[in-house]
Tab-separated table of C-alpha atoms in Angstrom:
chain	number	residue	atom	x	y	z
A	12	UNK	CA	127.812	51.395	124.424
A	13	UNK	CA	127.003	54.891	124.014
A	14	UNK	CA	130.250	57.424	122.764
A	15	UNK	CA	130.779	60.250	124.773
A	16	UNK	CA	130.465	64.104	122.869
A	17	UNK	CA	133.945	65.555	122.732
A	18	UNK	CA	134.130	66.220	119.261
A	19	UNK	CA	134.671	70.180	119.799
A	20	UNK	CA	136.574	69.432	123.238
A	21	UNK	CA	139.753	70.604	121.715
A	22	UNK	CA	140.683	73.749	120.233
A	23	UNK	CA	140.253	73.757	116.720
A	24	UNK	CA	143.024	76.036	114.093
A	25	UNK	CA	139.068	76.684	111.969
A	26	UNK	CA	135.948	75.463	112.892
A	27	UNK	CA	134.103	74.076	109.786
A	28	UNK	CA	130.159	74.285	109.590
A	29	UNK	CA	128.072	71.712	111.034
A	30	UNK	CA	127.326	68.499	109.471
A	31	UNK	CA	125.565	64.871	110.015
A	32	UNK	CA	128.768	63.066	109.197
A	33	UNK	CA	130.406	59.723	110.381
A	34	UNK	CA	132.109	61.509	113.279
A	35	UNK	CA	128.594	63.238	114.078
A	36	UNK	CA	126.706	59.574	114.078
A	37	UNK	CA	128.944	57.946	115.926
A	38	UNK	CA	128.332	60.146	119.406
A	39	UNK	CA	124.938	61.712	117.937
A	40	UNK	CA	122.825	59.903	120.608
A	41	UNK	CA	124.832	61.549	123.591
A	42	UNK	CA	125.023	64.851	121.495
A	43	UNK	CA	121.398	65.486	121.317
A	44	UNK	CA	120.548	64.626	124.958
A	45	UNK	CA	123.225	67.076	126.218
A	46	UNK	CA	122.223	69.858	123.870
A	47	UNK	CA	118.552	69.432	123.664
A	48	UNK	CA	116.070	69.996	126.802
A	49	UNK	CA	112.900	67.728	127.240
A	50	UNK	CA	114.479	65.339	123.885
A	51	UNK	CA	113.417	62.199	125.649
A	52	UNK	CA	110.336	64.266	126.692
A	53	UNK	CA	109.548	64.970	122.815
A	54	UNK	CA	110.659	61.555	121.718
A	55	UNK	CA	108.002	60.016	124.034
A	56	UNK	CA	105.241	62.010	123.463
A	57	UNK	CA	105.415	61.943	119.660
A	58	UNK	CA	104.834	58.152	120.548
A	59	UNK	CA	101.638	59.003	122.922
A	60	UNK	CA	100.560	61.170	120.060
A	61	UNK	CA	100.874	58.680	117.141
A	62	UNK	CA	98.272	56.047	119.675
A	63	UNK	CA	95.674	58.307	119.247
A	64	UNK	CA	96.380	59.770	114.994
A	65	UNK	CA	97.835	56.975	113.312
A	66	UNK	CA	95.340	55.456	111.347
A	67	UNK	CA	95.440	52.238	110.298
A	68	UNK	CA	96.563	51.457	106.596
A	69	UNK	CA	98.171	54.800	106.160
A	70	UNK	CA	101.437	56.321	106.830
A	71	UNK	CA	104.075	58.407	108.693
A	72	UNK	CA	107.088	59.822	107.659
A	73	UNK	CA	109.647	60.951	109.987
A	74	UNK	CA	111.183	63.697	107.887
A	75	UNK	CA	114.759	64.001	109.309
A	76	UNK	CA	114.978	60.633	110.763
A	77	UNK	CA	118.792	60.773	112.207
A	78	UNK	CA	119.002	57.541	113.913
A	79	UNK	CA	115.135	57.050	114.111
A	80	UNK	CA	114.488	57.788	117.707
A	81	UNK	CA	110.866	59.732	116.630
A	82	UNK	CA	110.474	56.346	114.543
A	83	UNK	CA	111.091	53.696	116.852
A	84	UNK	CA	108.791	55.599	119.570
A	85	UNK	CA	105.737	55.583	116.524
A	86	UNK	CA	106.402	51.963	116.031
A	87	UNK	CA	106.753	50.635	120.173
A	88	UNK	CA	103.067	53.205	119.892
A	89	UNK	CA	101.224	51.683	117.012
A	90	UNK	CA	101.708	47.787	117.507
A	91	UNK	CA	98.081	47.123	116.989
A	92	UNK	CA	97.781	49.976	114.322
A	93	UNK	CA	98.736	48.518	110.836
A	94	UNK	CA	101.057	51.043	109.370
A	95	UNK	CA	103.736	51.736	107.547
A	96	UNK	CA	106.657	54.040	108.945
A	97	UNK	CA	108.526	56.240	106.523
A	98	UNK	CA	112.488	57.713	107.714
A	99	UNK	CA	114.066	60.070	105.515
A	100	UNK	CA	116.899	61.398	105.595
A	101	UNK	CA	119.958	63.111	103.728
A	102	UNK	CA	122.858	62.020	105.513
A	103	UNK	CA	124.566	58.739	104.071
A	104	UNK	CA	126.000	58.106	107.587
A	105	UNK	CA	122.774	58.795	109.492
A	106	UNK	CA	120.654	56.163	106.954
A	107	UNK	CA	124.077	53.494	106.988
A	108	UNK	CA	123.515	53.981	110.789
A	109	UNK	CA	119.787	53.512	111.135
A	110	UNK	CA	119.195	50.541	108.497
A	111	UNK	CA	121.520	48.572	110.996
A	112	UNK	CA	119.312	49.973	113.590
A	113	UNK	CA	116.152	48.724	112.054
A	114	UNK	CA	117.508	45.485	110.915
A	115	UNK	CA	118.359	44.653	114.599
A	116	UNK	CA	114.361	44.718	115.445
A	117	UNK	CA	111.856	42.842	114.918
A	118	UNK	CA	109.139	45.558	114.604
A	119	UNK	CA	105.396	44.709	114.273
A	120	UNK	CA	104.773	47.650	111.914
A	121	UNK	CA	107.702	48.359	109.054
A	122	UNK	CA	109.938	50.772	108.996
A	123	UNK	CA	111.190	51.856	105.600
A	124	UNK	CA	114.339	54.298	105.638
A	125	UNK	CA	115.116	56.308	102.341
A	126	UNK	CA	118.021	58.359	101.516
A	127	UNK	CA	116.265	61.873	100.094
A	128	UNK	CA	116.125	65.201	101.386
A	129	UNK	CA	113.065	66.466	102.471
A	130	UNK	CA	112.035	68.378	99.748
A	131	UNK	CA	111.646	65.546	97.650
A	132	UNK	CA	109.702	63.334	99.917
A	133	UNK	CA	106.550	62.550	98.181
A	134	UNK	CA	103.927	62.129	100.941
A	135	UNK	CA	100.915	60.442	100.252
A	136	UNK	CA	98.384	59.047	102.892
A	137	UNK	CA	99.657	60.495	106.168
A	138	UNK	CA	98.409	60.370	109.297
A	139	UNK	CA	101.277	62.006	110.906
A	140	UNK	CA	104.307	63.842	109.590
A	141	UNK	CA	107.308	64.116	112.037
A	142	UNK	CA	109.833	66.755	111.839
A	143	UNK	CA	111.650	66.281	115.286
A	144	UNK	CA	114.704	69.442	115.028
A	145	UNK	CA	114.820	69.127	110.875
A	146	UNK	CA	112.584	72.141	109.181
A	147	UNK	CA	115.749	74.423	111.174
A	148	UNK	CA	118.006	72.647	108.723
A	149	UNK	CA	116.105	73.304	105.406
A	150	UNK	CA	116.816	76.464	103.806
A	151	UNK	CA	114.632	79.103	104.573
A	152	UNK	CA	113.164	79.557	101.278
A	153	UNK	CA	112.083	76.149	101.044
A	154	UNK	CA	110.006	75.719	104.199
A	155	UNK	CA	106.972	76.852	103.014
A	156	UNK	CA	106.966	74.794	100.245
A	157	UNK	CA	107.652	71.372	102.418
A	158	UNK	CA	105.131	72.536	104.625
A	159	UNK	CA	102.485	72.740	101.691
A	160	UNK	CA	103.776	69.344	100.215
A	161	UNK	CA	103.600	68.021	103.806
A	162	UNK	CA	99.784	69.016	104.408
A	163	UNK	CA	98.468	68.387	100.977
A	164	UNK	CA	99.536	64.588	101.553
A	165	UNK	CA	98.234	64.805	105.092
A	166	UNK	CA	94.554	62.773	105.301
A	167	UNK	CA	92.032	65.366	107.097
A	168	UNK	CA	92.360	64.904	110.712
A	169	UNK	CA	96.579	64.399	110.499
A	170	UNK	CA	98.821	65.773	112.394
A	171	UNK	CA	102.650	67.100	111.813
A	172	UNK	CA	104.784	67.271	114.716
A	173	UNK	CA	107.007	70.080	114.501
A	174	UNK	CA	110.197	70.359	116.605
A	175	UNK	CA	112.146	73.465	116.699
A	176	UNK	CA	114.984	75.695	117.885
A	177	UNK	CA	113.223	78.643	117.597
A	178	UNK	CA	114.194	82.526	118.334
A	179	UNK	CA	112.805	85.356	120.615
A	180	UNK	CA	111.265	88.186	118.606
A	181	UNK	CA	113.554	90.454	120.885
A	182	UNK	CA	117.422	90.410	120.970
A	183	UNK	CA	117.494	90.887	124.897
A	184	UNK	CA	114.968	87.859	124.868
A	185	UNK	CA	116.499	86.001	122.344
A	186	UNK	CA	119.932	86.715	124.030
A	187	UNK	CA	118.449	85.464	127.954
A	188	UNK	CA	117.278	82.248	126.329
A	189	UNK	CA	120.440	81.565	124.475
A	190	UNK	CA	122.455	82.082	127.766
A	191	UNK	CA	120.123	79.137	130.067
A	192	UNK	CA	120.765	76.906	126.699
A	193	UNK	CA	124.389	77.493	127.209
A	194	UNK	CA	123.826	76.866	131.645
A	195	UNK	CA	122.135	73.923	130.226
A	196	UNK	CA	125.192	72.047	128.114
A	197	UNK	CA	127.303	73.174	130.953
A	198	UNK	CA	125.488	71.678	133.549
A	199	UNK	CA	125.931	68.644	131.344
A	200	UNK	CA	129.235	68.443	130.945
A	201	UNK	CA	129.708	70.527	127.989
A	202	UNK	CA	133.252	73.083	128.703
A	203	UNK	CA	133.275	76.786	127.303
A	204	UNK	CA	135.491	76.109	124.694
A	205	UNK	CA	133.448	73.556	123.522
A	206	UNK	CA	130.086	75.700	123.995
A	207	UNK	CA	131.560	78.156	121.916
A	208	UNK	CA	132.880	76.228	119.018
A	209	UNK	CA	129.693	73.916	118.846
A	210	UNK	CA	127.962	77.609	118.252
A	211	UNK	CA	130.703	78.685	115.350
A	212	UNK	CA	129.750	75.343	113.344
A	213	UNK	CA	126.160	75.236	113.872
A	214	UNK	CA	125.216	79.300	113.351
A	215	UNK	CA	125.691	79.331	109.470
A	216	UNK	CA	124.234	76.361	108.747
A	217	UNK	CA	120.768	76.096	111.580
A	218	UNK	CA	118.629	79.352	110.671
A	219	UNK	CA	115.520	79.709	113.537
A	220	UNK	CA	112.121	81.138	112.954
A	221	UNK	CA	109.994	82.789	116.070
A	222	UNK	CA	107.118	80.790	117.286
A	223	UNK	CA	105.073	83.488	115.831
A	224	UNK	CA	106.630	82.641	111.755
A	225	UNK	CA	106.487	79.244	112.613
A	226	UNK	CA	102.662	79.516	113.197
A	227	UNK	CA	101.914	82.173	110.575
A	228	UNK	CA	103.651	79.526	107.780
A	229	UNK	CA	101.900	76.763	109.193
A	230	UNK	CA	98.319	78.308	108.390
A	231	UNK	CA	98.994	80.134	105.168
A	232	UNK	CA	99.943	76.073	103.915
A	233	UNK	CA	96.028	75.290	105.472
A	234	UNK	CA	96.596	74.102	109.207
A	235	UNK	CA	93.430	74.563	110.944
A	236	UNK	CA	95.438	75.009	114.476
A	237	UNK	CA	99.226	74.954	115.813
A	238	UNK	CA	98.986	73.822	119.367
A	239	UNK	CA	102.707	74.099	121.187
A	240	UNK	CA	102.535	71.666	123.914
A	241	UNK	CA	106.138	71.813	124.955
A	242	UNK	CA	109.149	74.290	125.641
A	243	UNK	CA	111.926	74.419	127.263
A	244	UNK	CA	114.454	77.147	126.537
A	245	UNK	CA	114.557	78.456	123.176
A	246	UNK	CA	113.330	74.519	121.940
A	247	UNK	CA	109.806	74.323	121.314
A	248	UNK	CA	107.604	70.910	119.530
A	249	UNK	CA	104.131	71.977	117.779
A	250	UNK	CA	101.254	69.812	116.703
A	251	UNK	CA	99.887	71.337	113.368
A	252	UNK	CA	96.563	69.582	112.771
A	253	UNK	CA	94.837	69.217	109.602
């Protein structure tokens, strides 16, 4: 059964920064459909994208896997589509976690899950790169870089799938879209204290581009086009295609 969110429900003497640990995994699932507008919405369509761009005999990394949601919607997608499906990511509860996950299917196409950050993922005949809410995580400096690692191992014709928090380029913007974020987690259950102290952990440690940097970087790296084809808020999910 699904835990319930309420690990910033009570008042807290400091609030540390944010991190994917135990206490994170175990109501993660819960967390991210409170927090996140149109998640379901993303995780779905990434699956209705990979029917058409995964090739067959190639592969797709899910860069930022958590607990494999963006993963398990590829592999449900691509059942006729040899493949082989690629998580990463750096959190030692968030791979414990999704192994278990994994093992408990019987999936016609493989998925492989790898402890690594990003940045060291080497990726090598892609048809689709994922990123579902993980490039916000990597230090600023380093994007770029990924993003040129992730298109060089991209076969012509792949896609990545790009899911952000992103910014408004103005602070009254910026500030309105923060504010119906906020409406949102209320609406879903979410009190003010615990609004607040979610934001404390999270600000330090989750630096957002505008759409605008997001598509500049994108193309310096070589994508021929950045399509957005969802938002919701100040959460946006891209298709970069190659």
């Amino acid at each position: 059964m699904q835990k319930h969110d309420r690990l910033y429900a009570n008042p807290l003497k400091k609030v540390a920064d944010f991190t994917f640990d135990e206490s994170v995994v175990d109501v993660f699932p819960d967390m991210i459909q409170r927090s996140v507008p149109g998640y379901e919405t993303i995780v779905h369509t990434i699956g209705e994208l990979a029917k058409t761009k995964v090739q067959p005999n190639t592969r797709v990394y899910d860069l930022g896997c958590s607990l494999g949601a963006a993963s398990f919607s590829i592999a449900r997608a691509t059942q006729d589509v040899p493949c082989e499906i690629i998580g990463i990511d750096s959190s030692d509860a968030m791979v414990d976690r999704c192994r278990r996950m994994v093992q408990a299917f019987n999936l016609p196409n493989p998925i492989n899950i790898v402890q690594q950050n990003a940045q060291d993922t080497q990726i090598e005949n892609a048809s689709m790169v994922v990123m579902n809410f993980t490039l916000q995580f990597i230090p600023p400096a380093d994007r770029e870089a990924l993003l040129k690692q992730i298109y060089d191992g991209l076969n012509d014709g792949g896609v990545l799938i790009l899911s952000e928090k992103i910014k408004h380029p103005t602070m009254a913007g910026n500030e309105l879209l923060i504010d119906l974020h906020h409406q949102f987690k209320r609406d879903n259950g979410y009190s003010e204290l615990e609004v607040s102290q979610k934001r404390a952990a999270i600000e330090k440690v989750m630096l957002t581009d505008t759409f605008s940097e997001h598509e500049t970087r994108l193309k310096s790296v070589g994508f021929k086009d950045v399509v957005m084809w969802f938002k919701c808020f100040n959460f946006t999910s891209l298709v970069a295609i190659k």
